[in-house]
Short mmCIF file of C-alpha atoms in Angstrom, two decimals:
data_model
loop_
_atom_site.label_atom_id
_atom_site.label_comp_id
_atom_site.label_asym_id
_atom_site.label_seq_id
_atom_site.Cartn_x
_atom_site.Cartn_y
_atom_site.Cartn_z
CA MET A 1 0.00 0.00 0.00
CA PRO A 2 2.70 2.60 0.80
CA GLN A 3 4.46 1.89 -2.50
CA SER A 4 1.30 2.31 -4.55
CA GLU A 5 0.53 5.64 -2.83
CA SER A 6 4.04 6.93 -3.56
CA GLU A 7 3.71 5.87 -7.20
CA GLU A 8 0.38 7.73 -7.48
CA ASN A 9 1.97 10.84 -5.96
CA LYS A 10 4.81 10.63 -8.47
CA LEU A 11 2.35 10.30 -11.35
CA ARG A 12 0.34 13.28 -10.15
CA TYR A 13 3.52 15.29 -9.70
CA ARG A 14 4.69 14.39 -13.20
CA ARG A 15 1.27 15.30 -14.65
CA THR A 16 1.42 18.68 -12.91
CA GLN A 17 4.89 19.21 -14.19
CA SER A 18 3.82 18.38 -17.75
CA VAL A 19 1.02 20.97 -17.67
CA THR A 20 3.33 23.62 -16.27
CA ARG A 21 5.94 22.69 -18.85
CA ALA A 22 3.41 23.03 -21.68
CA GLU A 23 2.38 26.49 -20.49
CA GLU A 24 6.03 27.47 -20.24
CA ILE A 25 6.69 26.30 -23.78
CA THR A 26 3.65 28.20 -25.07
CA THR A 27 4.72 31.39 -23.29
CA LYS A 28 8.27 31.16 -24.70
CA GLU A 29 6.87 30.51 -28.16
CA GLU A 30 4.70 33.63 -27.97
CA LYS A 31 7.66 35.72 -26.86
CA GLN A 32 9.73 34.42 -29.76
CA ARG A 33 6.92 35.14 -32.24
CA ARG A 34 6.61 38.74 -31.08
CA VAL A 35 10.22 39.51 -32.02
CA GLN A 36 9.94 37.98 -35.50
CA PRO A 37 10.22 40.37 -38.48
CA ASP A 38 6.87 39.19 -39.96
CA LYS A 39 4.97 41.25 -37.32
CA PRO A 40 2.51 38.54 -36.13
CA CYS A 41 -1.04 39.66 -35.27
CA HIS A 42 -2.64 36.38 -34.23
CA ARG A 43 -2.88 34.83 -30.80
CA PRO A 44 -5.00 32.03 -29.22
CA ARG A 45 -8.53 33.34 -28.51
CA ASP A 46 -12.17 32.21 -28.77
CA SER A 47 -15.01 33.71 -30.77
CA LEU A 48 -17.17 36.11 -28.79
CA PHE A 49 -20.32 33.97 -29.10
CA SER A 50 -18.48 30.99 -27.56
CA TRP A 51 -19.27 30.38 -23.88
CA SER A 52 -15.53 29.99 -23.19
CA SER A 53 -14.79 33.54 -24.40
CA GLY A 54 -16.21 35.12 -21.23
CA PHE A 55 -17.76 37.95 -23.25
CA ASP A 56 -21.02 39.28 -21.78
CA ASN A 57 -21.55 42.79 -23.16
CA PHE A 58 -24.50 42.46 -25.54
CA THR A 59 -25.86 45.99 -25.10
CA GLY A 60 -25.93 46.63 -28.83
CA LEU A 61 -27.95 43.49 -29.49
CA VAL A 62 -30.38 44.47 -26.74
CA ASN A 63 -30.83 47.88 -28.39
CA TRP A 64 -31.33 46.17 -31.74
CA GLY A 65 -33.97 43.84 -30.30
CA PHE A 66 -35.76 46.73 -28.58
CA LEU A 67 -35.78 48.77 -31.80
CA LEU A 68 -37.04 45.80 -33.81
CA LEU A 69 -39.76 45.17 -31.23
CA THR A 70 -40.76 48.84 -31.36
CA ILE A 71 -41.02 48.77 -35.16
CA GLY A 72 -43.08 45.57 -35.04
CA GLY A 73 -45.38 47.03 -32.40
CA PHE A 74 -45.80 50.22 -34.43
CA ARG A 75 -46.77 48.14 -37.48
CA LEU A 76 -49.35 46.26 -35.40
CA CYS A 77 -50.78 49.57 -34.17
CA LEU A 78 -51.17 50.81 -37.75
CA GLU A 79 -52.79 47.53 -38.77
CA ASN A 80 -55.20 47.80 -35.86
CA LEU A 81 -56.13 51.40 -36.71
CA LEU A 82 -56.64 50.60 -40.41
CA LYS A 83 -58.84 47.60 -39.60
CA TYR A 84 -60.94 48.84 -36.67
CA GLY A 85 -60.54 52.60 -36.75
CA ILE A 86 -60.30 54.58 -33.53
CA ARG A 87 -62.21 52.65 -30.85
CA ILE A 88 -61.04 54.69 -27.85
CA ASN A 89 -64.05 56.24 -26.16
CA PRO A 90 -63.53 57.65 -22.64
CA VAL A 91 -67.30 58.13 -22.24
CA GLN A 92 -67.85 54.37 -22.34
CA TRP A 93 -65.21 53.83 -19.66
CA TYR A 94 -66.78 56.56 -17.54
CA ASN A 95 -70.19 54.89 -17.78
CA VAL A 96 -68.71 51.56 -16.74
CA LEU A 97 -66.52 52.88 -13.93
CA SER A 98 -69.13 55.28 -12.54
CA GLY A 99 -71.67 52.50 -12.12
CA LYS A 100 -74.25 53.76 -14.61
CA ASN A 101 -74.51 50.26 -16.01
CA GLU A 102 -75.45 48.92 -12.57
CA GLY A 103 -78.86 48.54 -10.99
CA GLU A 104 -80.52 51.02 -8.69
CA GLY A 105 -78.84 51.74 -5.39
CA HIS A 106 -75.26 51.40 -6.66
CA PRO A 107 -74.59 47.95 -5.15
CA THR A 108 -70.83 48.27 -5.65
CA LEU A 109 -70.66 51.37 -3.45
CA MET A 110 -72.89 49.69 -0.88
CA LEU A 111 -70.62 46.66 -0.63
CA VAL A 112 -67.54 48.87 -0.42
CA ALA A 113 -69.12 50.85 2.43
CA TYR A 114 -70.24 47.65 4.19
CA SER A 115 -66.61 46.48 4.41
CA ILE A 116 -66.23 48.73 7.47
CA VAL A 117 -68.59 46.43 9.41
CA PRO A 118 -66.43 43.25 9.44
CA MET A 119 -63.32 45.31 10.15
CA SER A 120 -65.04 46.96 13.14
CA MET A 121 -66.18 43.53 14.30
CA CYS A 122 -62.57 42.33 14.10
CA LEU A 123 -61.36 45.26 16.22
CA LEU A 124 -64.07 44.75 18.85
CA LEU A 125 -63.22 41.05 19.12
CA GLU A 126 -59.53 41.86 19.57
CA LYS A 127 -60.36 44.36 22.33
CA GLY A 128 -62.50 41.76 24.06
CA LEU A 129 -59.70 39.17 23.82
CA ALA A 130 -57.12 41.64 25.14
CA ALA A 131 -59.31 42.52 28.15
CA ASP A 132 -60.11 38.83 28.84
CA ILE A 133 -63.80 39.58 28.36
CA ILE A 134 -64.04 37.00 25.57
CA PRO A 135 -62.51 33.52 26.02
CA GLU A 136 -59.60 32.76 23.69
CA THR A 137 -61.30 29.81 21.96
CA ALA A 138 -64.58 31.61 21.37
CA GLY A 139 -62.82 34.78 20.25
CA MET A 140 -60.59 33.03 17.71
CA PHE A 141 -63.57 31.04 16.39
CA SER A 142 -65.48 34.31 15.91
CA GLN A 143 -62.50 35.84 14.12
CA ILE A 144 -62.26 32.86 11.75
CA VAL A 145 -65.99 33.14 10.96
CA ASN A 146 -65.60 36.89 10.38
CA ILE A 147 -62.68 36.32 8.00
CA LEU A 148 -64.56 33.63 6.06
CA VAL A 149 -67.59 35.91 5.73
CA LEU A 150 -65.31 38.55 4.20
CA ILE A 151 -64.38 36.30 1.31
CA LEU A 152 -67.76 34.55 0.89
CA LEU A 153 -70.00 37.62 1.04
CA PRO A 154 -69.20 38.96 -2.47
CA MET A 155 -69.54 35.46 -3.90
CA VAL A 156 -73.05 35.01 -2.46
CA ILE A 157 -74.30 38.50 -3.35
CA LEU A 158 -72.95 38.36 -6.90
CA HIS A 159 -74.51 34.94 -7.38
CA VAL A 160 -77.92 36.19 -6.21
CA LYS A 161 -77.91 39.69 -7.72
CA GLY A 162 -75.14 39.51 -10.28
CA HIS A 163 -77.31 41.21 -12.91
CA ALA A 164 -77.19 44.43 -10.87
CA PHE A 165 -73.39 44.68 -11.07
CA SER A 166 -71.15 45.74 -13.93
CA ILE A 167 -68.01 43.68 -14.55
CA ILE A 168 -65.82 46.55 -13.32
CA GLY A 169 -67.94 46.96 -10.20
CA ALA A 170 -67.92 43.23 -9.41
CA THR A 171 -64.16 43.05 -9.96
CA THR A 172 -63.60 46.03 -7.67
CA VAL A 173 -65.64 44.43 -4.89
CA CYS A 174 -63.87 41.06 -5.16
CA PHE A 175 -60.45 42.70 -5.26
CA LEU A 176 -61.22 44.89 -2.22
CA TYR A 177 -62.59 42.02 -0.15
CA SER A 178 -59.63 39.80 -1.07
CA ILE A 179 -57.23 42.46 0.22
CA LEU A 180 -59.30 42.87 3.39
CA PHE A 181 -59.24 39.09 3.87
CA LEU A 182 -55.43 39.02 3.77
CA LYS A 183 -55.06 42.12 5.94
CA THR A 184 -57.55 40.84 8.52
CA TRP A 185 -55.78 37.48 8.67
CA SER A 186 -52.50 39.27 9.36
CA TYR A 187 -54.10 41.64 11.90
CA VAL A 188 -55.65 38.77 13.88
CA GLN A 189 -52.56 36.58 13.78
CA VAL A 190 -50.13 39.34 14.81
CA ASN A 191 -52.38 40.39 17.69
CA MET A 192 -52.56 36.75 18.77
CA TRP A 193 -48.73 36.63 18.88
CA CYS A 194 -48.64 39.87 20.88
CA ARG A 195 -51.37 38.67 23.24
CA LYS A 196 -49.46 35.48 24.05
CA SER A 197 -46.27 37.45 24.68
CA PHE A 198 -48.14 40.01 26.81
CA ARG A 199 -49.69 37.32 28.98
CA GLU A 200 -46.37 35.60 29.48
CA GLN A 201 -44.88 38.89 30.68
CA GLN A 202 -47.77 39.32 33.13
CA LYS A 203 -47.07 35.99 34.82
CA PRO A 204 -45.38 36.24 38.26
CA ARG A 205 -41.65 35.59 38.10
CA LYS A 206 -39.25 34.17 40.61
CA ARG A 207 -37.66 36.64 43.04
CA ARG A 208 -34.30 37.93 41.85
CA PRO A 209 -31.26 37.84 44.17
CA SER A 210 -30.45 41.11 45.97
CA ILE A 211 -27.89 43.46 44.47
CA SER A 212 -25.35 45.67 46.13
CA ILE A 213 -25.72 49.44 46.59
CA ALA A 214 -22.81 50.06 44.17
CA GLU A 215 -24.52 48.05 41.44
CA LEU A 216 -27.76 49.90 42.07
CA GLN A 217 -25.99 53.29 41.78
CA ASN A 218 -24.22 52.21 38.57
CA HIS A 219 -27.51 51.06 37.11
CA ALA A 220 -29.12 54.38 38.02
CA GLY A 221 -26.27 56.26 36.37
CA HIS A 222 -26.62 54.25 33.19
CA SER A 223 -30.36 54.77 33.16
CA ASP A 224 -29.88 58.56 33.44
CA ASP A 225 -27.48 58.48 30.50
CA SER A 226 -29.88 56.39 28.45
CA LYS A 227 -32.70 58.82 29.20
CA GLN A 228 -30.61 61.71 27.93
CA THR A 229 -29.61 59.88 24.73
CA ASP A 230 -33.04 58.37 24.01
CA LYS A 231 -35.23 61.37 24.78
CA ASP A 232 -35.56 62.19 21.07
CA VAL A 233 -36.38 58.61 20.06
CA PRO A 234 -40.16 58.10 19.66
CA LYS A 235 -41.67 55.48 21.92
CA LEU A 236 -42.91 52.30 20.27
CA VAL A 237 -46.56 51.35 20.53
CA GLN A 238 -47.04 48.36 22.81
CA TYR A 239 -49.85 45.84 22.89
CA PRO A 240 -52.77 46.37 23.62
CA ASN A 241 -52.45 50.15 23.01
CA ASN A 242 -52.55 49.45 19.27
CA LEU A 243 -56.18 48.32 19.37
CA ASN A 244 -57.90 51.47 18.11
CA TYR A 245 -59.49 52.72 14.90
CA LYS A 246 -56.61 55.04 14.05
CA ASP A 247 -54.11 52.20 14.00
CA LEU A 248 -56.50 49.87 12.14
CA PHE A 249 -57.38 52.36 9.40
CA TYR A 250 -53.73 53.25 8.90
CA PHE A 251 -52.99 49.57 8.31
CA LEU A 252 -55.92 49.26 5.92
CA GLY A 253 -54.61 52.17 3.86
CA ALA A 254 -50.92 51.26 4.04
CA PRO A 255 -49.40 49.57 0.96
CA THR A 256 -48.75 46.29 2.77
CA LEU A 257 -50.61 43.11 3.70
CA CYS A 258 -48.56 42.35 6.83
CA TYR A 259 -49.56 44.05 10.07
CA GLU A 260 -47.09 45.51 12.56
CA LEU A 261 -47.60 47.58 15.68
CA ASN A 262 -44.87 50.01 14.57
CA PHE A 263 -44.34 50.48 10.86
CA PRO A 264 -41.20 52.26 9.62
CA ARG A 265 -42.12 55.88 8.85
CA THR A 266 -40.64 58.64 6.74
CA THR A 267 -40.18 62.10 8.24
CA ARG A 268 -41.70 64.12 5.41
CA ILE A 269 -43.63 63.94 2.14
CA ARG A 270 -41.55 64.55 -0.97
CA LYS A 271 -43.82 66.78 -3.05
CA ARG A 272 -41.96 66.34 -6.33
CA PHE A 273 -41.89 62.55 -5.94
CA LEU A 274 -45.57 62.55 -5.02
CA LEU A 275 -46.49 64.65 -8.06
CA LYS A 276 -44.57 62.31 -10.40
CA ARG A 277 -46.35 59.24 -9.04
CA LEU A 278 -49.74 60.99 -9.26
CA LEU A 279 -49.19 61.95 -12.91
CA GLU A 280 -48.02 58.41 -13.67
CA VAL A 281 -51.21 56.98 -12.17
CA ILE A 282 -53.46 59.35 -14.12
CA PHE A 283 -51.58 58.86 -17.40
CA GLY A 284 -51.12 55.11 -16.88
CA VAL A 285 -54.81 54.44 -16.24
CA ASN A 286 -55.74 56.18 -19.49
CA VAL A 287 -53.07 54.28 -21.44
CA LEU A 288 -54.31 50.96 -20.04
CA MET A 289 -57.93 51.74 -20.92
CA ALA A 290 -56.94 52.87 -24.42
CA LEU A 291 -54.86 49.73 -25.08
CA PHE A 292 -57.62 47.53 -23.75
CA GLN A 293 -60.33 49.23 -25.79
CA GLN A 294 -58.36 49.58 -29.01
CA TRP A 295 -56.33 46.36 -29.06
CA ILE A 296 -57.38 43.69 -26.55
CA ILE A 297 -61.16 43.65 -27.08
CA PRO A 298 -61.07 43.20 -30.91
CA SER A 299 -58.42 40.48 -30.68
CA VAL A 300 -60.35 38.57 -28.03
CA ARG A 301 -63.62 38.84 -29.96
CA ASN A 302 -61.97 37.50 -33.10
CA SER A 303 -60.73 34.48 -31.16
CA LEU A 304 -64.25 33.36 -30.20
CA ILE A 305 -65.14 31.40 -33.34
CA PRO A 306 -61.81 29.52 -33.69
CA PHE A 307 -61.98 28.51 -30.03
CA SER A 308 -65.58 27.36 -30.37
CA ASN A 309 -64.81 25.33 -33.50
CA MET A 310 -61.58 23.95 -31.97
CA ASP A 311 -59.63 25.20 -34.99
CA VAL A 312 -56.12 24.67 -33.61
CA VAL A 313 -54.26 26.61 -36.32
CA LEU A 314 -56.49 29.70 -36.21
CA ALA A 315 -56.75 29.57 -32.43
CA THR A 316 -52.95 29.47 -32.16
CA GLU A 317 -52.68 32.42 -34.56
CA ARG A 318 -55.16 34.38 -32.43
CA LEU A 319 -53.25 33.44 -29.29
CA LEU A 320 -49.97 34.74 -30.71
CA LYS A 321 -51.70 37.87 -32.00
CA LEU A 322 -53.18 38.55 -28.58
CA ALA A 323 -49.89 37.83 -26.76
CA VAL A 324 -48.21 41.12 -27.71
CA PRO A 325 -50.93 43.60 -26.62
CA ASN A 326 -51.78 41.53 -23.55
CA HIS A 327 -48.15 41.46 -22.46
CA LEU A 328 -47.82 45.19 -23.04
CA VAL A 329 -50.92 45.81 -20.92
CA TRP A 330 -49.56 43.51 -18.20
CA LEU A 331 -46.23 45.36 -18.08
CA CYS A 332 -48.02 48.72 -17.89
CA PHE A 333 -50.28 47.36 -15.15
CA PHE A 334 -47.27 46.13 -13.17
CA TYR A 335 -45.53 49.51 -13.30
CA LEU A 336 -48.74 51.42 -12.63
CA THR A 337 -49.67 49.28 -9.61
CA PHE A 338 -46.42 48.28 -7.93
CA HIS A 339 -44.38 51.40 -8.60
CA SER A 340 -46.67 54.36 -9.21
CA PHE A 341 -49.78 53.64 -7.11
CA LEU A 342 -48.16 51.88 -4.13
CA ASN A 343 -45.42 54.51 -3.93
CA LEU A 344 -48.14 57.18 -4.06
CA CYS A 345 -49.92 55.56 -1.11
CA GLY A 346 -46.66 55.05 0.76
CA GLU A 347 -45.64 58.68 0.32
CA LEU A 348 -48.99 60.01 1.52
CA LEU A 349 -48.96 57.76 4.61
CA HIS A 350 -45.23 58.19 5.39
CA PHE A 351 -44.78 54.44 4.87
CA ALA A 352 -41.03 53.85 4.55
CA ASP A 353 -40.82 50.24 3.29
CA ARG A 354 -41.10 50.60 -0.49
CA ASN A 355 -39.89 47.10 -1.39
CA PHE A 356 -42.92 46.33 -3.55
CA TYR A 357 -41.01 44.30 -6.18
CA CYS A 358 -37.57 42.90 -6.90
CA ASP A 359 -35.78 42.15 -10.18
CA TRP A 360 -38.26 39.50 -11.33
CA TRP A 361 -37.25 40.13 -14.96
CA ASN A 362 -33.93 38.39 -14.20
CA ALA A 363 -35.60 35.31 -12.63
CA ASN A 364 -33.93 32.10 -13.77
CA ASN A 365 -36.83 29.87 -12.72
CA ILE A 366 -40.52 30.11 -11.87
CA ASP A 367 -39.94 29.95 -8.11
CA THR A 368 -37.70 33.02 -8.24
CA PHE A 369 -40.27 34.88 -10.32
CA TRP A 370 -43.09 34.27 -7.83
CA ARG A 371 -40.82 35.30 -4.96
CA THR A 372 -39.82 38.61 -6.54
CA TRP A 373 -42.57 40.09 -8.71
CA ASN A 374 -45.18 40.79 -5.97
CA MET A 375 -43.41 41.37 -2.67
CA PRO A 376 -46.46 42.32 -0.53
CA VAL A 377 -48.19 39.02 -1.35
CA HIS A 378 -44.95 37.01 -1.13
CA ARG A 379 -44.14 38.52 2.27
CA TRP A 380 -47.66 37.69 3.51
CA CYS A 381 -47.45 34.10 2.24
CA VAL A 382 -44.09 33.50 3.93
CA ARG A 383 -44.99 35.18 7.23
CA HIS A 384 -48.56 34.02 7.73
CA LEU A 385 -48.80 30.78 5.76
CA TYR A 386 -45.50 29.11 4.87
CA ILE A 387 -43.65 29.51 8.20
CA PRO A 388 -46.69 28.59 10.39
CA VAL A 389 -47.33 25.48 8.27
CA VAL A 390 -43.67 24.42 8.56
CA GLN A 391 -43.77 25.03 12.31
CA MET A 392 -46.77 22.69 12.50
CA GLY A 393 -44.50 19.87 11.33
CA TYR A 394 -45.14 19.84 7.57
CA SER A 395 -42.28 19.67 5.10
CA SER A 396 -41.25 22.70 3.08
CA ARG A 397 -42.52 20.98 -0.06
CA LYS A 398 -46.01 20.51 1.38
CA ALA A 399 -45.98 24.07 2.69
CA SER A 400 -45.14 25.36 -0.81
CA VAL A 401 -48.01 23.33 -2.31
CA ILE A 402 -50.41 24.82 0.26
CA VAL A 403 -49.20 28.34 -0.62
CA PHE A 404 -49.75 27.68 -4.33
CA PHE A 405 -53.19 26.22 -3.55
CA ILE A 406 -54.30 29.36 -1.67
CA SER A 407 -52.86 31.56 -4.42
CA ALA A 408 -54.67 29.49 -7.07
CA PHE A 409 -57.94 29.91 -5.16
CA PHE A 410 -57.64 33.70 -5.14
CA HIS A 411 -56.66 33.84 -8.83
CA GLU A 412 -59.79 31.86 -9.64
CA TYR A 413 -61.87 33.90 -7.20
CA LEU A 414 -60.86 37.23 -8.79
CA VAL A 415 -61.85 36.01 -12.26
CA SER A 416 -64.75 33.58 -11.92
CA VAL A 417 -66.80 35.49 -9.34
CA PRO A 418 -66.95 38.85 -11.20
CA LEU A 419 -67.65 37.08 -14.52
CA GLN A 420 -70.07 34.63 -12.84
CA THR A 421 -68.45 31.94 -14.93
CA TYR A 422 -67.27 29.30 -12.52
CA LYS A 423 -64.49 27.48 -14.32
CA ILE A 424 -61.08 26.33 -13.08
CA TRP A 425 -58.74 27.71 -15.75
CA ALA A 426 -57.00 30.23 -13.46
CA PHE A 427 -56.83 27.67 -10.65
CA MET A 428 -55.29 25.05 -12.92
CA GLY A 429 -52.92 27.65 -14.35
CA MET A 430 -51.57 28.45 -10.89
CA MET A 431 -51.32 24.82 -9.81
CA GLY A 432 -49.56 24.15 -13.11
CA GLN A 433 -46.80 26.45 -11.88
CA ILE A 434 -45.56 23.61 -9.65
CA PRO A 435 -44.51 21.23 -12.50
CA LEU A 436 -43.49 24.27 -14.57
CA SER A 437 -41.17 25.27 -11.73
CA SER A 438 -39.47 21.88 -11.84
CA PHE A 439 -39.15 22.17 -15.62
CA SER A 440 -37.62 25.66 -15.44
CA LYS A 441 -35.11 24.50 -12.81
CA THR A 442 -34.16 21.54 -15.03
CA MET A 443 -33.63 23.88 -17.98
CA GLN A 444 -31.56 26.17 -15.75
CA ARG A 445 -29.32 23.33 -14.57
CA THR A 446 -28.98 21.76 -18.03
CA PHE A 447 -28.67 24.77 -20.34
CA GLY A 448 -27.77 27.59 -17.95
CA PRO A 449 -29.56 30.52 -16.27
CA ARG A 450 -30.35 32.22 -19.58
CA MET A 451 -32.52 29.33 -20.77
CA GLY A 452 -34.31 29.27 -17.41
CA ASN A 453 -35.08 32.98 -17.81
CA ILE A 454 -36.44 32.33 -21.32
CA VAL A 455 -38.82 29.71 -19.90
CA VAL A 456 -40.05 32.26 -17.34
CA TRP A 457 -40.69 34.91 -20.00
CA ALA A 458 -42.41 32.37 -22.29
CA SER A 459 -44.80 31.35 -19.52
CA ILE A 460 -45.66 35.00 -18.84
CA ILE A 461 -46.15 36.00 -22.48
CA LEU A 462 -48.16 32.95 -23.63
CA GLY A 463 -49.95 31.79 -20.49
CA GLN A 464 -52.02 34.90 -19.79
CA PRO A 465 -53.56 35.41 -23.26
CA LEU A 466 -54.51 31.72 -23.37
CA CYS A 467 -56.32 32.10 -20.06
CA ILE A 468 -58.06 35.29 -21.27
CA MET A 469 -59.29 33.57 -24.45
CA MET A 470 -60.67 30.59 -22.53
CA TYR A 471 -62.52 32.77 -20.02
CA TYR A 472 -63.91 35.05 -22.71
CA HIS A 473 -65.18 32.04 -24.63
CA ASP A 474 -66.84 30.56 -21.53
CA TYR A 475 -68.26 33.96 -20.55
CA VAL A 476 -69.92 34.46 -23.95
CA VAL A 477 -71.22 30.88 -24.03
CA THR A 478 -72.65 31.25 -20.51
CA HIS A 479 -74.23 34.70 -20.79
CA PHE A 480 -74.67 35.30 -24.55
CA LYS A 481 -75.42 31.94 -26.14
CA ASP A 482 -76.77 33.51 -29.31
CA ALA A 483 -73.47 35.33 -29.95
CA LEU A 484 -71.86 32.22 -31.42
CA THR A 485 -74.47 31.99 -34.17
CA SER A 486 -75.14 35.69 -34.83
CA GLU A 487 -71.65 37.20 -34.60
CA GLU A 488 -69.81 37.71 -37.85
CA TYR A 489 -66.28 36.32 -37.89
CA ASN A 490 -63.84 38.80 -39.36
CA ASP A 491 -60.64 37.15 -40.46
CA SER A 492 -57.58 39.34 -40.14
#
């Protein structure tokens, strides 16, 4: 055994020597070539498109792609205008958004105003639990019922009196009550954590050993110093002093879904920043409505007949044609919501945490995308769903599936309930993100991060218009059955 080990060491040493010797020979050869009278200009190097070259500056190609995309989009805009004319009509949007298409009594406004009732009920229950007036079990059961009513109330009312609501009004109600559901969940759970900690602090403790007079004087001296240094520091709100309407309504208006007793605050409102965000919101809303009215609606209507007849070729052509305007609208909606509107709310309320999104456009797999594109929802899922489920003894894999299941429910809820077309396309699309995540990670490991990022972008660009076409088809079939036979199909 010792002889064999020594022989292996000699072989390794010789192999190392041979590599070093080869590099030395190559270096000497290059030096000799440089001094030759033929003025050599070649040296060993890889092509820039080779992975081994280490070249990564493709700014010019990115500019080229952006310019080409702009030209293609401009051509599509001209084609749309030549075919359909100018369809933008702000009066129609005003009629829809103002509720003139709704029944008497403005049911959307009534449901929005009624949302104060379950939130007040939640606050009263928390006050009763904090004062030990309500037993813990009964109080938490009442809170769970109150939270479930929040999410089920729009579903029941829209099912019974859906004809009295416009699509915009129904969507607004469902979106508002979904946000209140998540905020109430966080409010109840955080107060439960604080209540447990508060009660533990109120328990009698064992008597501490006596201390000397010198230690007592030193402690007093340190406390005086700390009072002088901390006199300008604002005092933190402690439980149960947070249980009031002012604190609750601030949380309801704050651009976050996760409740805290003491949110980070800014010291002032930046007027120029606020004005920029306000103008972006006003301009962005009009751009979204114009794109939707001019581009999305005609493309979706023209996809109805191919989808009904299961014409795969024409349906695919319509899907690809709808992908570009839909993706443009989605990007505008992302910027308008997560940058302009949430920053506007944060600036008005002095809310300092503006981490509403991360660099999701660089995501190399689906998991990274869902963790970075919507930070308020991601933070809520991790804090109030994923970590508690893991602490209950479930594996991280099962906890992730539960998170996707809840997310899939809300995606379906926000589409099916306003349209009153109860299908499972959005739910299946979200649950399909689990196998798609495994596929994107496989592509990332096999072909590199760039291919994983391409898979992410492909799922975003193609998945949403397919879902829109399926829901539009089902909506027309459910509510306008005669449209399939009476509508003229205009081939582009």
